[in-house]
Amino acid sequence: SSGINAEYGEKGGGWSWRCNLPAIRDNVPHVKGYPDNVPISNTPALFIYGGNSDYANAERIARTKELFSNSNYVEIKGAGHIVHMDQPEVFFDTLREFIEING
């Protein structure tokens, strides 16, 4: 199954979200924690996190900054861990701005 979790035009002519449960189930072991001995990426990266989420804490952000030296972090107020569901317009505006700047 595809890892894509957004579709355009299927529901009401705009973006809609779908949850790819098989992909999540199959890949959880690969995304838990932080791997050792990985190269540092200088590619522009955007990390969007919800202000109400306990997942994005200072320790995790600091470790992520070590691995992604050219990273940007944006906290979306009023959102939990699933930012794109809690604050979809702010999420897409933030993502669109990042893409416009970083191509």
PDB file of N, CA and C in Angstrom:
ATOM      1  N   SER A   1       0.823  -1.191   0.000  1.00  0.00           N
ATOM      2  CA  SER A   1       0.000   0.000   0.000  1.00  0.00           C
ATOM      3  C   SER A   1       0.865   1.251   0.000  1.00  0.00           C
ATOM      4  N   SER A   2       0.309   2.325  -0.477  1.00  0.00           N
ATOM      5  CA  SER A   2       1.025   3.587  -0.595  1.00  0.00           C
ATOM      6  C   SER A   2       1.221   4.256   0.760  1.00  0.00           C
ATOM      7  N   GLY A   3       2.320   4.991   0.909  1.00  0.00           N
ATOM      8  CA  GLY A   3       2.576   5.737   2.124  1.00  0.00           C
ATOM      9  C   GLY A   3       1.940   7.115   2.108  1.00  0.00           C
ATOM     10  N   ILE A   4       1.230   7.444   1.039  1.00  0.00           N
ATOM     11  CA  ILE A   4       0.618   8.762   0.906  1.00  0.00           C
ATOM     12  C   ILE A   4      -0.587   8.864   1.843  1.00  0.00           C
ATOM     13  N   ASN A   5      -0.667   9.971   2.579  1.00  0.00           N
ATOM     14  CA  ASN A   5      -1.803  10.115   3.497  1.00  0.00           C
ATOM     15  C   ASN A   5      -2.635  11.360   3.207  1.00  0.00           C
ATOM     16  N   ALA A   6      -2.475  11.916   2.016  1.00  0.00           N
ATOM     17  CA  ALA A   6      -3.318  13.037   1.611  1.00  0.00           C
ATOM     18  C   ALA A   6      -3.771  12.789   0.177  1.00  0.00           C
ATOM     19  N   GLU A   7      -4.999  13.173  -0.108  1.00  0.00           N
ATOM     20  CA  GLU A   7      -5.546  13.018  -1.442  1.00  0.00           C
ATOM     21  C   GLU A   7      -6.180  14.336  -1.855  1.00  0.00           C
ATOM     22  N   TYR A   8      -6.123  14.627  -3.129  1.00  0.00           N
ATOM     23  CA  TYR A   8      -6.741  15.858  -3.603  1.00  0.00           C
ATOM     24  C   TYR A   8      -7.952  15.524  -4.454  1.00  0.00           C
ATOM     25  N   GLY A   9      -9.056  16.219  -4.191  1.00  0.00           N
ATOM     26  CA  GLY A   9     -10.218  16.168  -5.052  1.00  0.00           C
ATOM     27  C   GLY A   9     -11.208  15.049  -4.819  1.00  0.00           C
ATOM     28  N   GLU A  10     -10.910  14.125  -3.946  1.00  0.00           N
ATOM     29  CA  GLU A  10     -11.831  13.015  -3.774  1.00  0.00           C
ATOM     30  C   GLU A  10     -13.038  13.366  -2.925  1.00  0.00           C
ATOM     31  N   LYS A  11     -12.874  14.303  -2.007  1.00  0.00           N
ATOM     32  CA  LYS A  11     -13.988  14.671  -1.123  1.00  0.00           C
ATOM     33  C   LYS A  11     -14.180  16.183  -1.186  1.00  0.00           C
ATOM     34  N   GLY A  12     -15.162  16.622  -1.900  1.00  0.00           N
ATOM     35  CA  GLY A  12     -15.488  18.033  -1.943  1.00  0.00           C
ATOM     36  C   GLY A  12     -14.543  18.878  -2.779  1.00  0.00           C
ATOM     37  N   GLY A  13     -13.705  18.278  -3.593  1.00  0.00           N
ATOM     38  CA  GLY A  13     -12.847  19.021  -4.491  1.00  0.00           C
ATOM     39  C   GLY A  13     -11.597  19.601  -3.874  1.00  0.00           C
ATOM     40  N   GLY A  14     -11.324  19.356  -2.609  1.00  0.00           N
ATOM     41  CA  GLY A  14     -10.109  19.873  -1.972  1.00  0.00           C
ATOM     42  C   GLY A  14      -9.291  18.738  -1.395  1.00  0.00           C
ATOM     43  N   TRP A  15      -8.390  19.092  -0.516  1.00  0.00           N
ATOM     44  CA  TRP A  15      -7.555  18.084   0.130  1.00  0.00           C
ATOM     45  C   TRP A  15      -8.345  17.341   1.192  1.00  0.00           C
ATOM     46  N   SER A  16      -8.059  16.063   1.318  1.00  0.00           N
ATOM     47  CA  SER A  16      -8.625  15.261   2.403  1.00  0.00           C
ATOM     48  C   SER A  16      -7.529  14.344   2.934  1.00  0.00           C
ATOM     49  N   TRP A  17      -7.688  13.935   4.172  1.00  0.00           N
ATOM     50  CA  TRP A  17      -6.695  13.085   4.822  1.00  0.00           C
ATOM     51  C   TRP A  17      -7.211  11.670   4.924  1.00  0.00           C
ATOM     52  N   ARG A  18      -6.304  10.735   4.808  1.00  0.00           N
ATOM     53  CA  ARG A  18      -6.636   9.340   5.052  1.00  0.00           C
ATOM     54  C   ARG A  18      -5.523   8.749   5.908  1.00  0.00           C
ATOM     55  N   CYS A  19      -5.855   7.777   6.671  1.00  0.00           N
ATOM     56  CA  CYS A  19      -4.897   7.148   7.567  1.00  0.00           C
ATOM     57  C   CYS A  19      -4.522   5.793   6.997  1.00  0.00           C
ATOM     58  N   ASN A  20      -3.269   5.620   6.633  1.00  0.00           N
ATOM     59  CA  ASN A  20      -2.778   4.383   6.056  1.00  0.00           C
ATOM     60  C   ASN A  20      -2.303   3.478   7.203  1.00  0.00           C
ATOM     61  N   LEU A  21      -3.247   2.820   7.838  1.00  0.00           N
ATOM     62  CA  LEU A  21      -2.926   2.004   9.009  1.00  0.00           C
ATOM     63  C   LEU A  21      -1.924   0.890   8.727  1.00  0.00           C
ATOM     64  N   PRO A  22      -2.002   0.193   7.597  1.00  0.00           N
ATOM     65  CA  PRO A  22      -0.978  -0.832   7.348  1.00  0.00           C
ATOM     66  C   PRO A  22       0.441  -0.248   7.271  1.00  0.00           C
ATOM     67  N   ALA A  23       0.586   0.912   6.647  1.00  0.00           N
ATOM     68  CA  ALA A  23       1.911   1.533   6.560  1.00  0.00           C
ATOM     69  C   ALA A  23       2.416   1.949   7.934  1.00  0.00           C
ATOM     70  N   ILE A  24       1.521   2.476   8.754  1.00  0.00           N
ATOM     71  CA  ILE A  24       1.912   2.859  10.119  1.00  0.00           C
ATOM     72  C   ILE A  24       2.335   1.626  10.899  1.00  0.00           C
ATOM     73  N   ARG A  25       1.513   0.589  10.866  1.00  0.00           N
ATOM     74  CA  ARG A  25       1.821  -0.648  11.589  1.00  0.00           C
ATOM     75  C   ARG A  25       3.161  -1.236  11.140  1.00  0.00           C
ATOM     76  N   ASP A  26       3.403  -1.276   9.835  1.00  0.00           N
ATOM     77  CA  ASP A  26       4.611  -1.900   9.304  1.00  0.00           C
ATOM     78  C   ASP A  26       5.870  -1.088   9.564  1.00  0.00           C
ATOM     79  N   ASN A  27       5.735   0.223   9.794  1.00  0.00           N
ATOM     80  CA  ASN A  27       6.917   1.078   9.900  1.00  0.00           C
ATOM     81  C   ASN A  27       7.191   1.648  11.277  1.00  0.00           C
ATOM     82  N   VAL A  28       6.317   1.435  12.232  1.00  0.00           N
ATOM     83  CA  VAL A  28       6.549   1.952  13.580  1.00  0.00           C
ATOM     84  C   VAL A  28       7.921   1.546  14.118  1.00  0.00           C
ATOM     85  N   PRO A  29       8.349   0.283  13.954  1.00  0.00           N
ATOM     86  CA  PRO A  29       9.668  -0.075  14.493  1.00  0.00           C
ATOM     87  C   PRO A  29      10.821   0.723  13.871  1.00  0.00           C
ATOM     88  N   HIS A  30      10.618   1.223  12.654  1.00  0.00           N
ATOM     89  CA  HIS A  30      11.683   1.946  11.953  1.00  0.00           C
ATOM     90  C   HIS A  30      11.762   3.420  12.313  1.00  0.00           C
ATOM     91  N   VAL A  31      10.722   3.961  12.912  1.00  0.00           N
ATOM     92  CA  VAL A  31      10.700   5.395  13.200  1.00  0.00           C
ATOM     93  C   VAL A  31      10.694   5.725  14.682  1.00  0.00           C
ATOM     94  N   LYS A  32      10.756   4.726  15.526  1.00  0.00           N
ATOM     95  CA  LYS A  32      10.792   4.969  16.964  1.00  0.00           C
ATOM     96  C   LYS A  32      12.208   5.370  17.370  1.00  0.00           C
ATOM     97  N   GLY A  33      12.303   6.411  18.153  1.00  0.00           N
ATOM     98  CA  GLY A  33      13.608   6.842  18.653  1.00  0.00           C
ATOM     99  C   GLY A  33      14.463   7.470  17.570  1.00  0.00           C
ATOM    100  N   TYR A  34      15.750   7.565  17.850  1.00  0.00           N
ATOM    101  CA  TYR A  34      16.702   8.153  16.910  1.00  0.00           C
ATOM    102  C   TYR A  34      17.803   7.146  16.651  1.00  0.00           C
ATOM    103  N   PRO A  35      18.115   6.925  15.393  1.00  0.00           N
ATOM    104  CA  PRO A  35      19.159   5.949  15.078  1.00  0.00           C
ATOM    105  C   PRO A  35      20.550   6.487  15.433  1.00  0.00           C
ATOM    106  N   ASP A  36      21.452   5.585  15.671  1.00  0.00           N
ATOM    107  CA  ASP A  36      22.845   5.948  15.902  1.00  0.00           C
ATOM    108  C   ASP A  36      23.591   5.944  14.568  1.00  0.00           C
ATOM    109  N   ASN A  37      24.660   6.692  14.506  1.00  0.00           N
ATOM    110  CA  ASN A  37      25.568   6.672  13.355  1.00  0.00           C
ATOM    111  C   ASN A  37      24.879   6.973  12.027  1.00  0.00           C
ATOM    112  N   VAL A  38      24.081   8.006  11.994  1.00  0.00           N
ATOM    113  CA  VAL A  38      23.465   8.427  10.736  1.00  0.00           C
ATOM    114  C   VAL A  38      24.100   9.742  10.300  1.00  0.00           C
ATOM    115  N   PRO A  39      24.200   9.950   8.997  1.00  0.00           N
ATOM    116  CA  PRO A  39      24.791  11.205   8.538  1.00  0.00           C
ATOM    117  C   PRO A  39      23.893  12.392   8.856  1.00  0.00           C
ATOM    118  N   ILE A  40      24.511  13.524   9.063  1.00  0.00           N
ATOM    119  CA  ILE A  40      23.769  14.755   9.312  1.00  0.00           C
ATOM    120  C   ILE A  40      23.312  15.309   7.969  1.00  0.00           C
ATOM    121  N   SER A  41      22.057  15.708   7.900  1.00  0.00           N
ATOM    122  CA  SER A  41      21.493  16.256   6.673  1.00  0.00           C
ATOM    123  C   SER A  41      21.536  17.777   6.719  1.00  0.00           C
ATOM    124  N   ASN A  42      21.984  18.375   5.620  1.00  0.00           N
ATOM    125  CA  ASN A  42      21.964  19.825   5.479  1.00  0.00           C
ATOM    126  C   ASN A  42      20.827  20.271   4.557  1.00  0.00           C
ATOM    127  N   THR A  43      19.978  19.343   4.160  1.00  0.00           N
ATOM    128  CA  THR A  43      18.827  19.650   3.322  1.00  0.00           C
ATOM    129  C   THR A  43      17.820  20.462   4.131  1.00  0.00           C
ATOM    130  N   PRO A  44      17.234  21.499   3.547  1.00  0.00           N
ATOM    131  CA  PRO A  44      16.212  22.240   4.280  1.00  0.00           C
ATOM    132  C   PRO A  44      15.101  21.292   4.740  1.00  0.00           C
ATOM    133  N   ALA A  45      14.752  21.378   6.000  1.00  0.00           N
ATOM    134  CA  ALA A  45      13.721  20.508   6.570  1.00  0.00           C
ATOM    135  C   ALA A  45      12.804  21.339   7.456  1.00  0.00           C
ATOM    136  N   LEU A  46      11.544  21.003   7.433  1.00  0.00           N
ATOM    137  CA  LEU A  46      10.552  21.695   8.246  1.00  0.00           C
ATOM    138  C   LEU A  46       9.914  20.706   9.201  1.00  0.00           C
ATOM    139  N   PHE A  47       9.922  21.033  10.472  1.00  0.00           N
ATOM    140  CA  PHE A  47       9.270  20.229  11.492  1.00  0.00           C
ATOM    141  C   PHE A  47       8.153  21.073  12.093  1.00  0.00           C
ATOM    142  N   ILE A  48       6.933  20.627  11.866  1.00  0.00           N
ATOM    143  CA  ILE A  48       5.751  21.316  12.374  1.00  0.00           C
ATOM    144  C   ILE A  48       5.226  20.486  13.535  1.00  0.00           C
ATOM    145  N   TYR A  49       4.980  21.141  14.654  1.00  0.00           N
ATOM    146  CA  TYR A  49       4.473  20.408  15.803  1.00  0.00           C
ATOM    147  C   TYR A  49       3.392  21.210  16.507  1.00  0.00           C
ATOM    148  N   GLY A  50       2.497  20.478  17.156  1.00  0.00           N
ATOM    149  CA  GLY A  50       1.392  21.107  17.870  1.00  0.00           C
ATOM    150  C   GLY A  50       1.815  21.580  19.243  1.00  0.00           C
ATOM    151  N   GLY A  51       1.392  22.761  19.603  1.00  0.00           N
ATOM    152  CA  GLY A  51       1.712  23.319  20.910  1.00  0.00           C
ATOM    153  C   GLY A  51       1.133  22.521  22.069  1.00  0.00           C
ATOM    154  N   ASN A  52       0.086  21.731  21.797  1.00  0.00           N
ATOM    155  CA  ASN A  52      -0.527  20.914  22.840  1.00  0.00           C
ATOM    156  C   ASN A  52      -0.014  19.476  22.842  1.00  0.00           C
ATOM    157  N   SER A  53       0.975  19.180  22.027  1.00  0.00           N
ATOM    158  CA  SER A  53       1.505  17.821  21.943  1.00  0.00           C
ATOM    159  C   SER A  53       2.632  17.621  22.943  1.00  0.00           C
ATOM    160  N   ASP A  54       2.609  16.499  23.616  1.00  0.00           N
ATOM    161  CA  ASP A  54       3.702  16.149  24.525  1.00  0.00           C
ATOM    162  C   ASP A  54       4.875  15.527  23.775  1.00  0.00           C
ATOM    163  N   TYR A  55       4.665  15.179  22.518  1.00  0.00           N
ATOM    164  CA  TYR A  55       5.709  14.487  21.751  1.00  0.00           C
ATOM    165  C   TYR A  55       6.880  15.404  21.428  1.00  0.00           C
ATOM    166  N   ALA A  56       6.589  16.619  21.004  1.00  0.00           N
ATOM    167  CA  ALA A  56       7.659  17.559  20.626  1.00  0.00           C
ATOM    168  C   ALA A  56       8.124  18.300  21.865  1.00  0.00           C
ATOM    169  N   ASN A  57       9.123  17.747  22.514  1.00  0.00           N
ATOM    170  CA  ASN A  57       9.664  18.408  23.702  1.00  0.00           C
ATOM    171  C   ASN A  57      11.077  18.917  23.405  1.00  0.00           C
ATOM    172  N   ALA A  58      11.647  19.653  24.315  1.00  0.00           N
ATOM    173  CA  ALA A  58      12.959  20.279  24.100  1.00  0.00           C
ATOM    174  C   ALA A  58      14.038  19.250  23.779  1.00  0.00           C
ATOM    175  N   GLU A  59      14.004  18.105  24.446  1.00  0.00           N
ATOM    176  CA  GLU A  59      15.020  17.063  24.210  1.00  0.00           C
ATOM    177  C   GLU A  59      14.925  16.502  22.793  1.00  0.00           C
ATOM    178  N   ARG A  60      13.712  16.208  22.333  1.00  0.00           N
ATOM    179  CA  ARG A  60      13.540  15.665  20.981  1.00  0.00           C
ATOM    180  C   ARG A  60      13.900  16.702  19.921  1.00  0.00           C
ATOM    181  N   ILE A  61      13.506  17.941  20.146  1.00  0.00           N
ATOM    182  CA  ILE A  61      13.846  18.986  19.175  1.00  0.00           C
ATOM    183  C   ILE A  61      15.356  19.171  19.101  1.00  0.00           C
ATOM    184  N   ALA A  62      16.042  19.180  20.238  1.00  0.00           N
ATOM    185  CA  ALA A  62      17.501  19.326  20.253  1.00  0.00           C
ATOM    186  C   ALA A  62      18.173  18.188  19.493  1.00  0.00           C
ATOM    187  N   ARG A  63      17.717  16.951  19.690  1.00  0.00           N
ATOM    188  CA  ARG A  63      18.302  15.802  18.992  1.00  0.00           C
ATOM    189  C   ARG A  63      18.038  15.895  17.498  1.00  0.00           C
ATOM    190  N   THR A  64      16.841  16.320  17.121  1.00  0.00           N
ATOM    191  CA  THR A  64      16.509  16.456  15.710  1.00  0.00           C
ATOM    192  C   THR A  64      17.369  17.534  15.062  1.00  0.00           C
ATOM    193  N   LYS A  65      17.629  18.625  15.774  1.00  0.00           N
ATOM    194  CA  LYS A  65      18.488  19.688  15.243  1.00  0.00           C
ATOM    195  C   LYS A  65      19.903  19.183  14.998  1.00  0.00           C
ATOM    196  N   GLU A  66      20.357  18.228  15.797  1.00  0.00           N
ATOM    197  CA  GLU A  66      21.681  17.636  15.581  1.00  0.00           C
ATOM    198  C   GLU A  66      21.732  16.875  14.259  1.00  0.00           C
ATOM    199  N   LEU A  67      20.631  16.222  13.902  1.00  0.00           N
ATOM    200  CA  LEU A  67      20.596  15.400  12.689  1.00  0.00           C
ATOM    201  C   LEU A  67      20.239  16.191  11.434  1.00  0.00           C
ATOM    202  N   PHE A  68      19.510  17.277  11.597  1.00  0.00           N
ATOM    203  CA  PHE A  68      19.084  18.113  10.474  1.00  0.00           C
ATOM    204  C   PHE A  68      19.592  19.525  10.728  1.00  0.00           C
ATOM    205  N   SER A  69      20.783  19.810  10.240  1.00  0.00           N
ATOM    206  CA  SER A  69      21.438  21.079  10.574  1.00  0.00           C
ATOM    207  C   SER A  69      20.764  22.298   9.942  1.00  0.00           C
ATOM    208  N   ASN A  70      19.976  22.087   8.902  1.00  0.00           N
ATOM    209  CA  ASN A  70      19.307  23.195   8.217  1.00  0.00           C
ATOM    210  C   ASN A  70      17.793  23.077   8.416  1.00  0.00           C
ATOM    211  N   SER A  71      17.403  22.902   9.665  1.00  0.00           N
ATOM    212  CA  SER A  71      15.990  22.647   9.949  1.00  0.00           C
ATOM    213  C   SER A  71      15.300  23.863  10.544  1.00  0.00           C
ATOM    214  N   ASN A  72      14.004  23.904  10.318  1.00  0.00           N
ATOM    215  CA  ASN A  72      13.128  24.942  10.865  1.00  0.00           C
ATOM    216  C   ASN A  72      12.052  24.255  11.686  1.00  0.00           C
ATOM    217  N   TYR A  73      11.658  24.888  12.779  1.00  0.00           N
ATOM    218  CA  TYR A  73      10.658  24.333  13.682  1.00  0.00           C
ATOM    219  C   TYR A  73       9.546  25.348  13.859  1.00  0.00           C
ATOM    220  N   VAL A  74       8.314  24.899  13.651  1.00  0.00           N
ATOM    221  CA  VAL A  74       7.171  25.783  13.781  1.00  0.00           C
ATOM    222  C   VAL A  74       6.162  25.124  14.723  1.00  0.00           C
ATOM    223  N   GLU A  75       5.846  25.820  15.795  1.00  0.00           N
ATOM    224  CA  GLU A  75       4.821  25.358  16.721  1.00  0.00           C
ATOM    225  C   GLU A  75       3.484  25.938  16.295  1.00  0.00           C
ATOM    226  N   ILE A  76       2.484  25.068  16.157  1.00  0.00           N
ATOM    227  CA  ILE A  76       1.138  25.499  15.810  1.00  0.00           C
ATOM    228  C   ILE A  76       0.302  25.480  17.092  1.00  0.00           C
ATOM    229  N   LYS A  77      -0.067  26.649  17.523  1.00  0.00           N
ATOM    230  CA  LYS A  77      -0.866  26.769  18.749  1.00  0.00           C
ATOM    231  C   LYS A  77      -2.255  26.169  18.537  1.00  0.00           C
ATOM    232  N   GLY A  78      -2.799  25.576  19.575  1.00  0.00           N
ATOM    233  CA  GLY A  78      -4.130  25.000  19.500  1.00  0.00           C
ATOM    234  C   GLY A  78      -4.184  23.653  18.801  1.00  0.00           C
ATOM    235  N   ALA A  79      -3.019  23.060  18.525  1.00  0.00           N
ATOM    236  CA  ALA A  79      -2.972  21.754  17.871  1.00  0.00           C
ATOM    237  C   ALA A  79      -2.259  20.755  18.772  1.00  0.00           C
ATOM    238  N   GLY A  80      -2.688  19.506  18.651  1.00  0.00           N
ATOM    239  CA  GLY A  80      -2.024  18.429  19.364  1.00  0.00           C
ATOM    240  C   GLY A  80      -1.018  17.745  18.454  1.00  0.00           C
ATOM    241  N   HIS A  81      -0.866  16.441  18.617  1.00  0.00           N
ATOM    242  CA  HIS A  81       0.117  15.693  17.836  1.00  0.00           C
ATOM    243  C   HIS A  81      -0.266  15.612  16.358  1.00  0.00           C
ATOM    244  N   ILE A  82      -1.546  15.585  16.060  1.00  0.00           N
ATOM    245  CA  ILE A  82      -1.993  15.463  14.667  1.00  0.00           C
ATOM    246  C   ILE A  82      -2.329  16.863  14.153  1.00  0.00           C
ATOM    247  N   VAL A  83      -1.301  17.635  13.911  1.00  0.00           N
ATOM    248  CA  VAL A  83      -1.437  19.070  13.599  1.00  0.00           C
ATOM    249  C   VAL A  83      -2.309  19.303  12.373  1.00  0.00           C
ATOM    250  N   HIS A  84      -2.111  18.517  11.321  1.00  0.00           N
ATOM    251  CA  HIS A  84      -2.850  18.738  10.077  1.00  0.00           C
ATOM    252  C   HIS A  84      -4.348  18.500  10.233  1.00  0.00           C
ATOM    253  N   MET A  85      -4.738  17.781  11.266  1.00  0.00           N
ATOM    254  CA  MET A  85      -6.166  17.573  11.528  1.00  0.00           C
ATOM    255  C   MET A  85      -6.714  18.656  12.464  1.00  0.00           C
ATOM    256  N   ASP A  86      -5.900  19.074  13.422  1.00  0.00           N
ATOM    257  CA  ASP A  86      -6.342  20.059  14.411  1.00  0.00           C
ATOM    258  C   ASP A  86      -6.384  21.482  13.865  1.00  0.00           C
ATOM    259  N   GLN A  87      -5.416  21.832  13.061  1.00  0.00           N
ATOM    260  CA  GLN A  87      -5.302  23.191  12.504  1.00  0.00           C
ATOM    261  C   GLN A  87      -4.910  23.102  11.024  1.00  0.00           C
ATOM    262  N   PRO A  88      -5.778  22.553  10.162  1.00  0.00           N
ATOM    263  CA  PRO A  88      -5.387  22.297   8.773  1.00  0.00           C
ATOM    264  C   PRO A  88      -4.980  23.537   7.981  1.00  0.00           C
ATOM    265  N   GLU A  89      -5.670  24.637   8.149  1.00  0.00           N
ATOM    266  CA  GLU A  89      -5.325  25.830   7.355  1.00  0.00           C
ATOM    267  C   GLU A  89      -3.972  26.394   7.768  1.00  0.00           C
ATOM    268  N   VAL A  90      -3.726  26.461   9.059  1.00  0.00           N
ATOM    269  CA  VAL A  90      -2.432  26.958   9.537  1.00  0.00           C
ATOM    270  C   VAL A  90      -1.325  26.008   9.108  1.00  0.00           C
ATOM    271  N   PHE A  91      -1.582  24.706   9.200  1.00  0.00           N
ATOM    272  CA  PHE A  91      -0.606  23.706   8.775  1.00  0.00           C
ATOM    273  C   PHE A  91      -0.237  23.912   7.311  1.00  0.00           C
ATOM    274  N   PHE A  92      -1.263  23.984   6.425  1.00  0.00           N
ATOM    275  CA  PHE A  92      -0.978  24.127   4.997  1.00  0.00           C
ATOM    276  C   PHE A  92      -0.344  25.470   4.668  1.00  0.00           C
ATOM    277  N   ASP A  93      -0.739  26.532   5.329  1.00  0.00           N
ATOM    278  CA  ASP A  93      -0.106  27.835   5.100  1.00  0.00           C
ATOM    279  C   ASP A  93       1.378  27.778   5.467  1.00  0.00           C
ATOM    280  N   THR A  94       1.687  27.135   6.584  1.00  0.00           N
ATOM    281  CA  THR A  94       3.074  27.001   7.038  1.00  0.00           C
ATOM    282  C   THR A  94       3.874  26.166   6.053  1.00  0.00           C
ATOM    283  N   LEU A  95       3.315  25.053   5.620  1.00  0.00           N
ATOM    284  CA  LEU A  95       3.981  24.178   4.661  1.00  0.00           C
ATOM    285  C   LEU A  95       4.176  24.877   3.320  1.00  0.00           C
ATOM    286  N   ARG A  96       3.146  25.563   2.846  1.00  0.00           N
ATOM    287  CA  ARG A  96       3.224  26.274   1.568  1.00  0.00           C
ATOM    288  C   ARG A  96       4.324  27.345   1.599  1.00  0.00           C
ATOM    289  N   GLU A  97       4.412  28.086   2.694  1.00  0.00           N
ATOM    290  CA  GLU A  97       5.440  29.122   2.827  1.00  0.00           C
ATOM    291  C   GLU A  97       6.835  28.494   2.792  1.00  0.00           C
ATOM    292  N   PHE A  98       7.030  27.396   3.496  1.00  0.00           N
ATOM    293  CA  PHE A  98       8.326  26.715   3.497  1.00  0.00           C
ATOM    294  C   PHE A  98       8.706  26.264   2.090  1.00  0.00           C
ATOM    295  N   ILE A  99       7.760  25.677   1.384  1.00  0.00           N
ATOM    296  CA  ILE A  99       8.035  25.201   0.028  1.00  0.00           C
ATOM    297  C   ILE A  99       8.351  26.357  -0.907  1.00  0.00           C
ATOM    298  N   GLU A 100       7.642  27.455  -0.791  1.00  0.00           N
ATOM    299  CA  GLU A 100       7.906  28.625  -1.644  1.00  0.00           C
ATOM    300  C   GLU A 100       9.306  29.174  -1.402  1.00  0.00           C
ATOM    301  N   ILE A 101       9.752  29.184  -0.158  1.00  0.00           N
ATOM    302  CA  ILE A 101      11.071  29.711   0.161  1.00  0.00           C
ATOM    303  C   ILE A 101      12.179  28.725  -0.229  1.00  0.00           C
ATOM    304  N   ASN A 102      11.943  27.436  -0.005  1.00  0.00           N
ATOM    305  CA  ASN A 102      12.995  26.443  -0.178  1.00  0.00           C
ATOM    306  C   ASN A 102      12.885  25.615  -1.451  1.00  0.00           C
ATOM    307  N   GLY A 103      11.792  25.829  -2.190  1.00  0.00           N
ATOM    308  CA  GLY A 103      11.591  25.141  -3.473  1.00  0.00           C
ATOM    309  C   GLY A 103      11.610  23.676  -3.357  1.00  0.00           C
TER     310      GLY A 103
END
